């Protein structure tokens, strides 16, 4: 895709959408225009992500879509007490209640990824079949390490944040169908497994694990939580239990899934900062991994301690 031509073609629409989203009172025709431009901008964002994921353009369109969505949906003012209750009860409890699902996803994903790494590293011809010999060589020599320093940290972090949040949203939104979630997990396991296998086969295992572990612990846990919550929603429809109708079971699990989705936005922001600032930093590998491990353990402790508390009663 010719990115410059694409921007030139749609820049006028994006500027107009930005103008309409600034918060002033709109006339009925302007509201209709805002809705139409918002729908187009979401399509443009999807196209750019899939065909030419330039982080600066993705960041611009992501901000534009979020601002427009806020202008369309509105909503009541968030109170400090609401935010505190969400952080100390709502989010950790939603994640904790889904732990059998996302821990199962984590174990299955890790086992599959380890098998793929082993297979590719012990069968070098498989790497050529997956990505080609030239790409494999480039990956080992410069591409893998260069990925973390190719862009400015700020734009790189924002790109990672929006990408992972979008992936988590897809897992939750498609959870009721189950198969799309499994497909998304397979695609990610295949990517990590093939890249890891190629790096191991070429004697660069230390570089691979040294770069992927600091942010990967927290980032992948967020994906596991989203996928587990999505699969839990789908299973609630299939097997609602003896005391719930399918509609009630689906509504309850979907509501908890949405709570988890909102909280994961913050988790992915932290993992994106680690990937953009810590992963490529010129410091000892053990120190970089230690930072990532501390963030990961802090999240697990947060969920375990706050999520397992009895639900507060209201008077």
PDB file of C-alpha atoms in Angstrom:
ATOM      1  CA  UNK A   1       0.000   0.000   0.000  1.00  0.00           C
ATOM      2  CA  UNK A   2       1.276   3.490  -0.879  1.00  0.00           C
ATOM      3  CA  UNK A   3       1.067   5.087   2.560  1.00  0.00           C
ATOM      4  CA  UNK A   4       1.625   8.647   1.384  1.00  0.00           C
ATOM      5  CA  UNK A   5      -1.141   8.354  -1.208  1.00  0.00           C
ATOM      6  CA  UNK A   6      -3.477   6.828   1.377  1.00  0.00           C
ATOM      7  CA  UNK A   7      -2.842   9.682   3.824  1.00  0.00           C
ATOM      8  CA  UNK A   8      -3.309  12.290   1.085  1.00  0.00           C
ATOM      9  CA  UNK A   9      -6.606  10.693   0.063  1.00  0.00           C
ATOM     10  CA  UNK A  10      -8.128  10.602   3.552  1.00  0.00           C
ATOM     11  CA  UNK A  11      -6.384  13.409   5.454  1.00  0.00           C
ATOM     12  CA  UNK A  12      -9.258  15.805   4.825  1.00  0.00           C
ATOM     13  CA  UNK A  13     -11.742  13.385   6.382  1.00  0.00           C
ATOM     14  CA  UNK A  14      -9.508  12.893   9.423  1.00  0.00           C
ATOM     15  CA  UNK A  15      -9.102  16.611   9.959  1.00  0.00           C
ATOM     16  CA  UNK A  16     -12.849  17.122   9.678  1.00  0.00           C
ATOM     17  CA  UNK A  17     -13.475  14.321  12.192  1.00  0.00           C
ATOM     18  CA  UNK A  18     -10.983  15.923  14.573  1.00  0.00           C
ATOM     19  CA  UNK A  19     -12.802  19.233  14.230  1.00  0.00           C
ATOM     20  CA  UNK A  20     -16.207  17.673  14.955  1.00  0.00           C
ATOM     21  CA  UNK A  21     -14.876  15.761  17.990  1.00  0.00           C
ATOM     22  CA  UNK A  22     -13.672  18.805  19.927  1.00  0.00           C
ATOM     23  CA  UNK A  23     -16.666  18.865  22.261  1.00  0.00           C
ATOM     24  CA  UNK A  24     -18.750  21.768  20.998  1.00  0.00           C
ATOM     25  CA  UNK A  25     -22.501  21.360  20.525  1.00  0.00           C
ATOM     26  CA  UNK A  26     -23.219  19.894  17.083  1.00  0.00           C
ATOM     27  CA  UNK A  27     -26.191  20.362  14.823  1.00  0.00           C
ATOM     28  CA  UNK A  28     -28.140  17.237  13.738  1.00  0.00           C
ATOM     29  CA  UNK A  29     -26.430  17.186  10.295  1.00  0.00           C
ATOM     30  CA  UNK A  30     -23.022  17.494  11.990  1.00  0.00           C
ATOM     31  CA  UNK A  31     -23.864  14.582  14.302  1.00  0.00           C
ATOM     32  CA  UNK A  32     -24.682  12.442  11.253  1.00  0.00           C
ATOM     33  CA  UNK A  33     -21.408  13.531   9.649  1.00  0.00           C
ATOM     34  CA  UNK A  34     -19.494  12.725  12.844  1.00  0.00           C
ATOM     35  CA  UNK A  35     -20.925   9.198  12.938  1.00  0.00           C
ATOM     36  CA  UNK A  36     -20.130   8.580   9.274  1.00  0.00           C
ATOM     37  CA  UNK A  37     -16.560   9.878   9.569  1.00  0.00           C
ATOM     38  CA  UNK A  38     -15.999   7.889  12.758  1.00  0.00           C
ATOM     39  CA  UNK A  39     -17.031   4.658  11.010  1.00  0.00           C
ATOM     40  CA  UNK A  40     -14.697   5.438   8.110  1.00  0.00           C
ATOM     41  CA  UNK A  41     -11.813   6.252  10.456  1.00  0.00           C
ATOM     42  CA  UNK A  42     -12.172   2.907  12.262  1.00  0.00           C
ATOM     43  CA  UNK A  43     -11.982   1.194   8.865  1.00  0.00           C
ATOM     44  CA  UNK A  44      -8.922   3.253   7.919  1.00  0.00           C
ATOM     45  CA  UNK A  45      -7.245   2.319  11.223  1.00  0.00           C
ATOM     46  CA  UNK A  46      -7.881  -1.363  10.580  1.00  0.00           C
ATOM     47  CA  UNK A  47      -6.483  -1.087   7.050  1.00  0.00           C
ATOM     48  CA  UNK A  48      -3.329   0.720   8.176  1.00  0.00           C
ATOM     49  CA  UNK A  49      -2.732  -1.800  10.989  1.00  0.00           C
ATOM     50  CA  UNK A  50      -3.026  -4.776   8.650  1.00  0.00           C
ATOM     51  CA  UNK A  51      -1.248  -3.479   5.552  1.00  0.00           C
ATOM     52  CA  UNK A  52       1.255  -0.833   6.607  1.00  0.00           C
ATOM     53  CA  UNK A  53       1.550  -0.614  10.415  1.00  0.00           C
ATOM     54  CA  UNK A  54       3.377   2.712  10.568  1.00  0.00           C
ATOM     55  CA  UNK A  55       3.414   3.507  14.317  1.00  0.00           C
ATOM     56  CA  UNK A  56       3.051   7.271  13.903  1.00  0.00           C
ATOM     57  CA  UNK A  57       0.001   6.976  11.650  1.00  0.00           C
ATOM     58  CA  UNK A  58      -1.489   4.227  13.826  1.00  0.00           C
ATOM     59  CA  UNK A  59      -1.037   6.455  16.886  1.00  0.00           C
ATOM     60  CA  UNK A  60      -2.696   9.393  15.124  1.00  0.00           C
ATOM     61  CA  UNK A  61      -5.691   7.362  13.946  1.00  0.00           C
ATOM     62  CA  UNK A  62      -6.040   5.610  17.325  1.00  0.00           C
ATOM     63  CA  UNK A  63      -6.214   8.951  19.142  1.00  0.00           C
ATOM     64  CA  UNK A  64      -8.680  10.243  16.570  1.00  0.00           C
ATOM     65  CA  UNK A  65     -10.951   7.200  16.874  1.00  0.00           C
ATOM     66  CA  UNK A  66     -10.883   7.300  20.687  1.00  0.00           C
ATOM     67  CA  UNK A  67     -11.656  11.027  20.763  1.00  0.00           C
ATOM     68  CA  UNK A  68     -14.503  10.625  18.289  1.00  0.00           C
ATOM     69  CA  UNK A  69     -15.918   7.676  20.219  1.00  0.00           C
ATOM     70  CA  UNK A  70     -15.905   9.742  23.411  1.00  0.00           C
ATOM     71  CA  UNK A  71     -17.691  12.582  21.605  1.00  0.00           C
ATOM     72  CA  UNK A  72     -20.342  10.154  20.330  1.00  0.00           C
ATOM     73  CA  UNK A  73     -20.976   8.156  23.499  1.00  0.00           C
ATOM     74  CA  UNK A  74     -20.571  10.902  26.072  1.00  0.00           C
ATOM     75  CA  UNK A  75     -21.232   9.497  29.565  1.00  0.00           C
ATOM     76  CA  UNK A  76     -21.339  10.671  33.139  1.00  0.00           C
ATOM     77  CA  UNK A  77     -18.327  12.180  34.855  1.00  0.00           C
ATOM     78  CA  UNK A  78     -16.119   9.576  36.482  1.00  0.00           C
ATOM     79  CA  UNK A  79     -15.849  10.061  40.227  1.00  0.00           C
ATOM     80  CA  UNK A  80     -12.640   9.355  42.105  1.00  0.00           C
ATOM     81  CA  UNK A  81     -14.466   6.809  44.264  1.00  0.00           C
ATOM     82  CA  UNK A  82     -15.621   4.928  41.150  1.00  0.00           C
ATOM     83  CA  UNK A  83     -12.070   4.743  39.834  1.00  0.00           C
ATOM     84  CA  UNK A  84     -10.785   3.562  43.209  1.00  0.00           C
ATOM     85  CA  UNK A  85     -13.437   0.853  43.465  1.00  0.00           C
ATOM     86  CA  UNK A  86     -12.629  -0.313  39.955  1.00  0.00           C
ATOM     87  CA  UNK A  87      -8.905  -0.606  40.721  1.00  0.00           C
ATOM     88  CA  UNK A  88      -9.282  -2.226  44.141  1.00  0.00           C
ATOM     89  CA  UNK A  89     -12.252  -4.468  43.446  1.00  0.00           C
ATOM     90  CA  UNK A  90     -13.821  -4.516  39.987  1.00  0.00           C
ATOM     91  CA  UNK A  91     -10.827  -5.271  37.773  1.00  0.00           C
ATOM     92  CA  UNK A  92      -8.867  -7.669  40.027  1.00  0.00           C
ATOM     93  CA  UNK A  93     -12.040  -9.592  40.872  1.00  0.00           C
ATOM     94  CA  UNK A  94     -13.003  -9.950  37.203  1.00  0.00           C
ATOM     95  CA  UNK A  95      -9.530 -11.304  36.387  1.00  0.00           C
ATOM     96  CA  UNK A  96      -9.461 -13.564  39.445  1.00  0.00           C
ATOM     97  CA  UNK A  97     -12.855 -15.120  38.671  1.00  0.00           C
ATOM     98  CA  UNK A  98     -11.633 -16.042  35.196  1.00  0.00           C
ATOM     99  CA  UNK A  99      -8.283 -17.462  36.361  1.00  0.00           C
ATOM    100  CA  UNK A 100      -9.002 -21.129  35.470  1.00  0.00           C
ATOM    101  CA  UNK A 101      -9.602 -20.032  31.889  1.00  0.00           C
ATOM    102  CA  UNK A 102      -6.641 -17.745  31.370  1.00  0.00           C
ATOM    103  CA  UNK A 103      -4.229 -19.981  33.278  1.00  0.00           C
ATOM    104  CA  UNK A 104      -5.356 -22.840  31.021  1.00  0.00           C
ATOM    105  CA  UNK A 105      -4.752 -20.626  28.005  1.00  0.00           C
ATOM    106  CA  UNK A 106      -1.298 -19.711  29.365  1.00  0.00           C
ATOM    107  CA  UNK A 107      -0.271 -23.355  29.854  1.00  0.00           C
ATOM    108  CA  UNK A 108      -1.581 -24.452  26.440  1.00  0.00           C
ATOM    109  CA  UNK A 109      -0.036 -21.470  24.641  1.00  0.00           C
ATOM    110  CA  UNK A 110       3.329 -21.931  26.342  1.00  0.00           C
ATOM    111  CA  UNK A 111       3.403 -25.670  25.598  1.00  0.00           C
ATOM    112  CA  UNK A 112       2.508 -25.109  21.946  1.00  0.00           C
ATOM    113  CA  UNK A 113       5.055 -22.314  21.555  1.00  0.00           C
ATOM    114  CA  UNK A 114       7.795 -24.416  23.177  1.00  0.00           C
ATOM    115  CA  UNK A 115       6.998 -27.311  20.842  1.00  0.00           C
ATOM    116  CA  UNK A 116       7.142 -25.036  17.785  1.00  0.00           C
ATOM    117  CA  UNK A 117      10.486 -23.607  18.911  1.00  0.00           C
ATOM    118  CA  UNK A 118      11.844 -27.117  19.407  1.00  0.00           C
ATOM    119  CA  UNK A 119      10.527 -28.300  16.042  1.00  0.00           C
ATOM    120  CA  UNK A 120      11.860 -25.341  14.058  1.00  0.00           C
ATOM    121  CA  UNK A 121      15.246 -25.351  15.833  1.00  0.00           C
ATOM    122  CA  UNK A 122      15.761 -29.086  15.234  1.00  0.00           C
ATOM    123  CA  UNK A 123      14.367 -29.058  11.694  1.00  0.00           C
ATOM    124  CA  UNK A 124      16.050 -26.109   9.931  1.00  0.00           C
ATOM    125  CA  UNK A 125      14.187 -26.808   6.690  1.00  0.00           C
ATOM    126  CA  UNK A 126      10.924 -25.935   8.462  1.00  0.00           C
ATOM    127  CA  UNK A 127      12.123 -22.348   8.989  1.00  0.00           C
ATOM    128  CA  UNK A 128      12.703 -22.004   5.264  1.00  0.00           C
ATOM    129  CA  UNK A 129       9.176 -23.278   4.662  1.00  0.00           C
ATOM    130  CA  UNK A 130       7.659 -20.802   7.109  1.00  0.00           C
ATOM    131  CA  UNK A 131       9.573 -17.592   6.373  1.00  0.00           C
ATOM    132  CA  UNK A 132      12.262 -18.378   3.787  1.00  0.00           C
ATOM    133  CA  UNK A 133      16.026 -18.728   4.203  1.00  0.00           C
ATOM    134  CA  UNK A 134      16.809 -15.090   3.406  1.00  0.00           C
ATOM    135  CA  UNK A 135      14.278 -13.779   5.932  1.00  0.00           C
ATOM    136  CA  UNK A 136      15.577 -16.208   8.563  1.00  0.00           C
ATOM    137  CA  UNK A 137      19.139 -14.947   8.029  1.00  0.00           C
ATOM    138  CA  UNK A 138      18.045 -11.326   8.193  1.00  0.00           C
ATOM    139  CA  UNK A 139      16.058 -12.039  11.343  1.00  0.00           C
ATOM    140  CA  UNK A 140      19.094 -13.394  13.149  1.00  0.00           C
ATOM    141  CA  UNK A 141      21.594 -10.824  11.868  1.00  0.00           C
ATOM    142  CA  UNK A 142      19.665  -7.614  12.476  1.00  0.00           C
ATOM    143  CA  UNK A 143      15.896  -7.675  12.104  1.00  0.00           C
ATOM    144  CA  UNK A 144      14.920  -9.163  15.467  1.00  0.00           C
ATOM    145  CA  UNK A 145      17.085  -6.878  17.610  1.00  0.00           C
ATOM    146  CA  UNK A 146      16.519  -3.908  15.294  1.00  0.00           C
ATOM    147  CA  UNK A 147      12.746  -4.095  15.781  1.00  0.00           C
ATOM    148  CA  UNK A 148      13.121  -2.686  19.303  1.00  0.00           C
ATOM    149  CA  UNK A 149      15.163   0.346  18.244  1.00  0.00           C
ATOM    150  CA  UNK A 150      13.694   1.144  14.834  1.00  0.00           C
ATOM    151  CA  UNK A 151      11.271   3.812  16.075  1.00  0.00           C
ATOM    152  CA  UNK A 152      11.304   6.559  18.684  1.00  0.00           C
ATOM    153  CA  UNK A 153      10.372   5.178  22.134  1.00  0.00           C
ATOM    154  CA  UNK A 154       7.242   7.332  22.500  1.00  0.00           C
ATOM    155  CA  UNK A 155       5.634   6.406  19.199  1.00  0.00           C
ATOM    156  CA  UNK A 156       6.807   2.798  19.540  1.00  0.00           C
ATOM    157  CA  UNK A 157       5.202   2.490  22.984  1.00  0.00           C
ATOM    158  CA  UNK A 158       1.921   3.963  21.749  1.00  0.00           C
ATOM    159  CA  UNK A 159       1.899   1.607  18.766  1.00  0.00           C
ATOM    160  CA  UNK A 160       2.485  -1.406  21.038  1.00  0.00           C
ATOM    161  CA  UNK A 161      -0.176  -0.254  23.473  1.00  0.00           C
ATOM    162  CA  UNK A 162      -2.882   0.183  20.867  1.00  0.00           C
ATOM    163  CA  UNK A 163      -1.904  -3.010  19.025  1.00  0.00           C
ATOM    164  CA  UNK A 164      -2.120  -5.184  22.139  1.00  0.00           C
ATOM    165  CA  UNK A 165      -5.301  -3.499  23.363  1.00  0.00           C
ATOM    166  CA  UNK A 166      -6.855  -4.127  19.944  1.00  0.00           C
ATOM    167  CA  UNK A 167      -5.815  -7.783  20.041  1.00  0.00           C
ATOM    168  CA  UNK A 168      -7.320  -8.175  23.518  1.00  0.00           C
ATOM    169  CA  UNK A 169     -10.528  -6.497  22.361  1.00  0.00           C
ATOM    170  CA  UNK A 170     -10.754  -8.965  19.476  1.00  0.00           C
ATOM    171  CA  UNK A 171     -10.364 -11.898  21.874  1.00  0.00           C
ATOM    172  CA  UNK A 172     -13.136 -10.605  24.116  1.00  0.00           C
ATOM    173  CA  UNK A 173     -15.485  -9.562  21.333  1.00  0.00           C
ATOM    174  CA  UNK A 174     -15.194 -12.866  19.474  1.00  0.00           C
ATOM    175  CA  UNK A 175     -15.159 -15.029  22.599  1.00  0.00           C
ATOM    176  CA  UNK A 176     -18.780 -16.090  22.197  1.00  0.00           C
ATOM    177  CA  UNK A 177     -17.773 -17.805  18.935  1.00  0.00           C
ATOM    178  CA  UNK A 178     -14.695 -19.474  20.571  1.00  0.00           C
ATOM    179  CA  UNK A 179     -12.997 -20.418  17.272  1.00  0.00           C
ATOM    180  CA  UNK A 180     -11.725 -16.872  16.455  1.00  0.00           C
ATOM    181  CA  UNK A 181     -10.033 -16.689  19.860  1.00  0.00           C
ATOM    182  CA  UNK A 182      -8.274 -20.000  19.273  1.00  0.00           C
ATOM    183  CA  UNK A 183      -7.207 -18.778  15.828  1.00  0.00           C
ATOM    184  CA  UNK A 184      -5.738 -15.549  17.232  1.00  0.00           C
ATOM    185  CA  UNK A 185      -3.823 -17.501  19.863  1.00  0.00           C
ATOM    186  CA  UNK A 186      -2.532 -19.925  17.248  1.00  0.00           C
ATOM    187  CA  UNK A 187      -1.298 -17.089  15.048  1.00  0.00           C
ATOM    188  CA  UNK A 188       0.639 -15.549  17.930  1.00  0.00           C
ATOM    189  CA  UNK A 189       2.039 -18.884  19.113  1.00  0.00           C
ATOM    190  CA  UNK A 190       3.149 -19.684  15.573  1.00  0.00           C
ATOM    191  CA  UNK A 191       4.888 -16.333  15.196  1.00  0.00           C
ATOM    192  CA  UNK A 192       6.756 -16.592  18.499  1.00  0.00           C
ATOM    193  CA  UNK A 193       7.538 -20.274  17.960  1.00  0.00           C
ATOM    194  CA  UNK A 194       8.967 -19.811  14.473  1.00  0.00           C
ATOM    195  CA  UNK A 195      11.012 -16.724  15.353  1.00  0.00           C
ATOM    196  CA  UNK A 196      12.285 -18.339  18.543  1.00  0.00           C
ATOM    197  CA  UNK A 197      13.126 -21.557  16.722  1.00  0.00           C
ATOM    198  CA  UNK A 198      15.099 -19.706  14.054  1.00  0.00           C
ATOM    199  CA  UNK A 199      17.043 -17.736  16.661  1.00  0.00           C
ATOM    200  CA  UNK A 200      17.811 -20.879  18.673  1.00  0.00           C
ATOM    201  CA  UNK A 201      18.882 -22.772  15.544  1.00  0.00           C
ATOM    202  CA  UNK A 202      21.372 -19.994  14.712  1.00  0.00           C
ATOM    203  CA  UNK A 203      22.843 -19.868  18.201  1.00  0.00           C
ATOM    204  CA  UNK A 204      21.054 -16.681  19.251  1.00  0.00           C
ATOM    205  CA  UNK A 205      18.840 -18.112  21.992  1.00  0.00           C
ATOM    206  CA  UNK A 206      20.342 -15.728  24.577  1.00  0.00           C
ATOM    207  CA  UNK A 207      19.484 -12.724  22.449  1.00  0.00           C
ATOM    208  CA  UNK A 208      15.955 -13.968  21.755  1.00  0.00           C
ATOM    209  CA  UNK A 209      14.993 -14.696  25.358  1.00  0.00           C
ATOM    210  CA  UNK A 210      16.932 -11.693  26.643  1.00  0.00           C
ATOM    211  CA  UNK A 211      14.873  -9.348  24.466  1.00  0.00           C
ATOM    212  CA  UNK A 212      11.462 -10.983  24.595  1.00  0.00           C
ATOM    213  CA  UNK A 213      11.273 -11.845  28.293  1.00  0.00           C
ATOM    214  CA  UNK A 214      11.306  -8.379  29.953  1.00  0.00           C
ATOM    215  CA  UNK A 215       8.058  -7.233  28.328  1.00  0.00           C
ATOM    216  CA  UNK A 216       6.719 -10.613  27.222  1.00  0.00           C
ATOM    217  CA  UNK A 217       5.873 -11.818  30.727  1.00  0.00           C
ATOM    218  CA  UNK A 218       3.373  -9.014  31.329  1.00  0.00           C
ATOM    219  CA  UNK A 219       2.252  -8.564  27.723  1.00  0.00           C
ATOM    220  CA  UNK A 220       1.451 -12.233  27.132  1.00  0.00           C
ATOM    221  CA  UNK A 221      -0.298 -12.476  30.500  1.00  0.00           C
ATOM    222  CA  UNK A 222      -2.602  -9.680  29.357  1.00  0.00           C
ATOM    223  CA  UNK A 223      -3.347 -11.571  26.144  1.00  0.00           C
ATOM    224  CA  UNK A 224      -3.979 -14.759  28.142  1.00  0.00           C
ATOM    225  CA  UNK A 225      -6.412 -12.920  30.419  1.00  0.00           C
ATOM    226  CA  UNK A 226      -8.288 -11.459  27.453  1.00  0.00           C
ATOM    227  CA  UNK A 227      -8.431 -14.810  25.657  1.00  0.00           C
ATOM    228  CA  UNK A 228      -9.473 -16.656  28.816  1.00  0.00           C
ATOM    229  CA  UNK A 229     -12.206 -14.124  29.556  1.00  0.00           C
ATOM    230  CA  UNK A 230     -13.394 -14.368  25.947  1.00  0.00           C
ATOM    231  CA  UNK A 231     -13.541 -18.173  26.048  1.00  0.00           C
ATOM    232  CA  UNK A 232     -15.367 -17.990  29.377  1.00  0.00           C
ATOM    233  CA  UNK A 233     -18.022 -15.843  27.709  1.00  0.00           C
ATOM    234  CA  UNK A 234     -18.427 -18.399  24.939  1.00  0.00           C
ATOM    235  CA  UNK A 235     -18.655 -21.292  27.383  1.00  0.00           C
ATOM    236  CA  UNK A 236     -21.307 -19.447  29.429  1.00  0.00           C
ATOM    237  CA  UNK A 237     -23.493 -19.567  26.333  1.00  0.00           C
ATOM    238  CA  UNK A 238     -22.824 -23.271  25.747  1.00  0.00           C
ATOM    239  CA  UNK A 239     -23.093 -24.399  29.380  1.00  0.00           C
ATOM    240  CA  UNK A 240     -24.831 -21.705  31.487  1.00  0.00           C
ATOM    241  CA  UNK A 241     -25.217 -23.942  34.538  1.00  0.00           C
ATOM    242  CA  UNK A 242     -28.306 -25.229  36.349  1.00  0.00           C
ATOM    243  CA  UNK A 243     -29.348 -21.928  37.938  1.00  0.00           C
ATOM    244  CA  UNK A 244     -28.971 -19.535  34.990  1.00  0.00           C
ATOM    245  CA  UNK A 245     -30.517 -19.081  31.591  1.00  0.00           C
ATOM    246  CA  UNK A 246     -28.191 -18.732  28.626  1.00  0.00           C
ATOM    247  CA  UNK A 247     -29.039 -15.057  28.303  1.00  0.00           C
ATOM    248  CA  UNK A 248     -28.319 -14.342  31.963  1.00  0.00           C
ATOM    249  CA  UNK A 249     -25.076 -16.351  31.940  1.00  0.00           C
ATOM    250  CA  UNK A 250     -23.889 -14.604  28.795  1.00  0.00           C
ATOM    251  CA  UNK A 251     -24.758 -11.157  30.163  1.00  0.00           C
ATOM    252  CA  UNK A 252     -22.989 -11.744  33.490  1.00  0.00           C
ATOM    253  CA  UNK A 253     -19.780 -13.136  32.011  1.00  0.00           C
ATOM    254  CA  UNK A 254     -19.747 -10.517  29.255  1.00  0.00           C
ATOM    255  CA  UNK A 255     -20.068  -7.763  31.861  1.00  0.00           C
ATOM    256  CA  UNK A 256     -17.088  -9.148  33.778  1.00  0.00           C
ATOM    257  CA  UNK A 257     -15.223  -9.480  30.491  1.00  0.00           C
ATOM    258  CA  UNK A 258     -15.762  -5.789  29.762  1.00  0.00           C
ATOM    259  CA  UNK A 259     -14.448  -4.877  33.220  1.00  0.00           C
ATOM    260  CA  UNK A 260     -11.328  -6.952  32.529  1.00  0.00           C
ATOM    261  CA  UNK A 261     -10.937  -5.317  29.108  1.00  0.00           C
ATOM    262  CA  UNK A 262     -10.896  -1.814  30.590  1.00  0.00           C
ATOM    263  CA  UNK A 263      -8.309  -2.805  33.188  1.00  0.00           C
ATOM    264  CA  UNK A 264      -6.097  -4.477  30.599  1.00  0.00           C
ATOM    265  CA  UNK A 265      -5.678  -1.110  28.892  1.00  0.00           C
ATOM    266  CA  UNK A 266      -3.519  -0.076  31.846  1.00  0.00           C
ATOM    267  CA  UNK A 267      -1.622  -3.367  31.869  1.00  0.00           C
ATOM    268  CA  UNK A 268      -0.762  -3.025  28.189  1.00  0.00           C
ATOM    269  CA  UNK A 269       0.382   0.553  28.757  1.00  0.00           C
ATOM    270  CA  UNK A 270       2.891  -0.707  31.336  1.00  0.00           C
ATOM    271  CA  UNK A 271       4.095  -3.572  29.126  1.00  0.00           C
ATOM    272  CA  UNK A 272       4.458  -1.164  26.184  1.00  0.00           C
ATOM    273  CA  UNK A 273       6.636   1.169  28.266  1.00  0.00           C
ATOM    274  CA  UNK A 274       8.793  -1.763  29.331  1.00  0.00           C
ATOM    275  CA  UNK A 275       9.169  -2.918  25.718  1.00  0.00           C
ATOM    276  CA  UNK A 276       9.978   0.557  24.424  1.00  0.00           C
ATOM    277  CA  UNK A 277      12.273   1.694  27.253  1.00  0.00           C
ATOM    278  CA  UNK A 278      13.628  -1.343  29.117  1.00  0.00           C
ATOM    279  CA  UNK A 279      13.919  -4.085  26.485  1.00  0.00           C
ATOM    280  CA  UNK A 280      16.368  -2.178  24.212  1.00  0.00           C
ATOM    281  CA  UNK A 281      18.160  -0.398  27.084  1.00  0.00           C
ATOM    282  CA  UNK A 282      21.968  -0.849  27.301  1.00  0.00           C
ATOM    283  CA  UNK A 283      21.914  -2.640  30.640  1.00  0.00           C
ATOM    284  CA  UNK A 284      22.689  -6.213  31.739  1.00  0.00           C
ATOM    285  CA  UNK A 285      20.161  -8.768  30.502  1.00  0.00           C
ATOM    286  CA  UNK A 286      19.507 -10.051  34.014  1.00  0.00           C
ATOM    287  CA  UNK A 287      18.611  -6.534  35.139  1.00  0.00           C
ATOM    288  CA  UNK A 288      16.193  -6.007  32.245  1.00  0.00           C
ATOM    289  CA  UNK A 289      14.531  -9.368  32.866  1.00  0.00           C
ATOM    290  CA  UNK A 290      14.368  -8.542  36.575  1.00  0.00           C
ATOM    291  CA  UNK A 291      12.395  -5.368  35.873  1.00  0.00           C
ATOM    292  CA  UNK A 292       9.942  -7.273  33.686  1.00  0.00           C
ATOM    293  CA  UNK A 293       9.618 -10.083  36.222  1.00  0.00           C
ATOM    294  CA  UNK A 294       8.887  -7.634  39.045  1.00  0.00           C
ATOM    295  CA  UNK A 295       6.128  -5.972  37.021  1.00  0.00           C
ATOM    296  CA  UNK A 296       4.677  -9.375  36.170  1.00  0.00           C
ATOM    297  CA  UNK A 297       4.768 -10.646  39.767  1.00  0.00           C
ATOM    298  CA  UNK A 298       3.278  -7.365  40.980  1.00  0.00           C
ATOM    299  CA  UNK A 299       0.313  -7.838  38.649  1.00  0.00           C
ATOM    300  CA  UNK A 300      -0.218 -11.454  39.704  1.00  0.00           C
ATOM    301  CA  UNK A 301      -0.007 -10.472  43.373  1.00  0.00           C
ATOM    302  CA  UNK A 302      -2.427  -7.601  42.813  1.00  0.00           C
ATOM    303  CA  UNK A 303      -4.976  -9.936  41.221  1.00  0.00           C
ATOM    304  CA  UNK A 304      -4.507 -12.689  43.794  1.00  0.00           C
ATOM    305  CA  UNK A 305      -4.719 -10.468  46.877  1.00  0.00           C
ATOM    306  CA  UNK A 306      -7.438  -8.007  45.840  1.00  0.00           C
ATOM    307  CA  UNK A 307      -9.379 -10.331  43.551  1.00  0.00           C
ATOM    308  CA  UNK A 308      -9.803 -13.079  46.142  1.00  0.00           C
ATOM    309  CA  UNK A 309     -11.330 -10.796  48.767  1.00  0.00           C
ATOM    310  CA  UNK A 310     -15.053 -11.300  49.553  1.00  0.00           C
ATOM    311  CA  UNK A 311     -17.352  -9.064  47.579  1.00  0.00           C
ATOM    312  CA  UNK A 312     -18.212  -5.983  49.644  1.00  0.00           C
ATOM    313  CA  UNK A 313     -21.781  -5.617  50.777  1.00  0.00           C
ATOM    314  CA  UNK A 314     -23.786  -2.475  50.159  1.00  0.00           C
ATOM    315  CA  UNK A 315     -26.218  -0.916  52.612  1.00  0.00           C
TER     316      UNK A 315
END
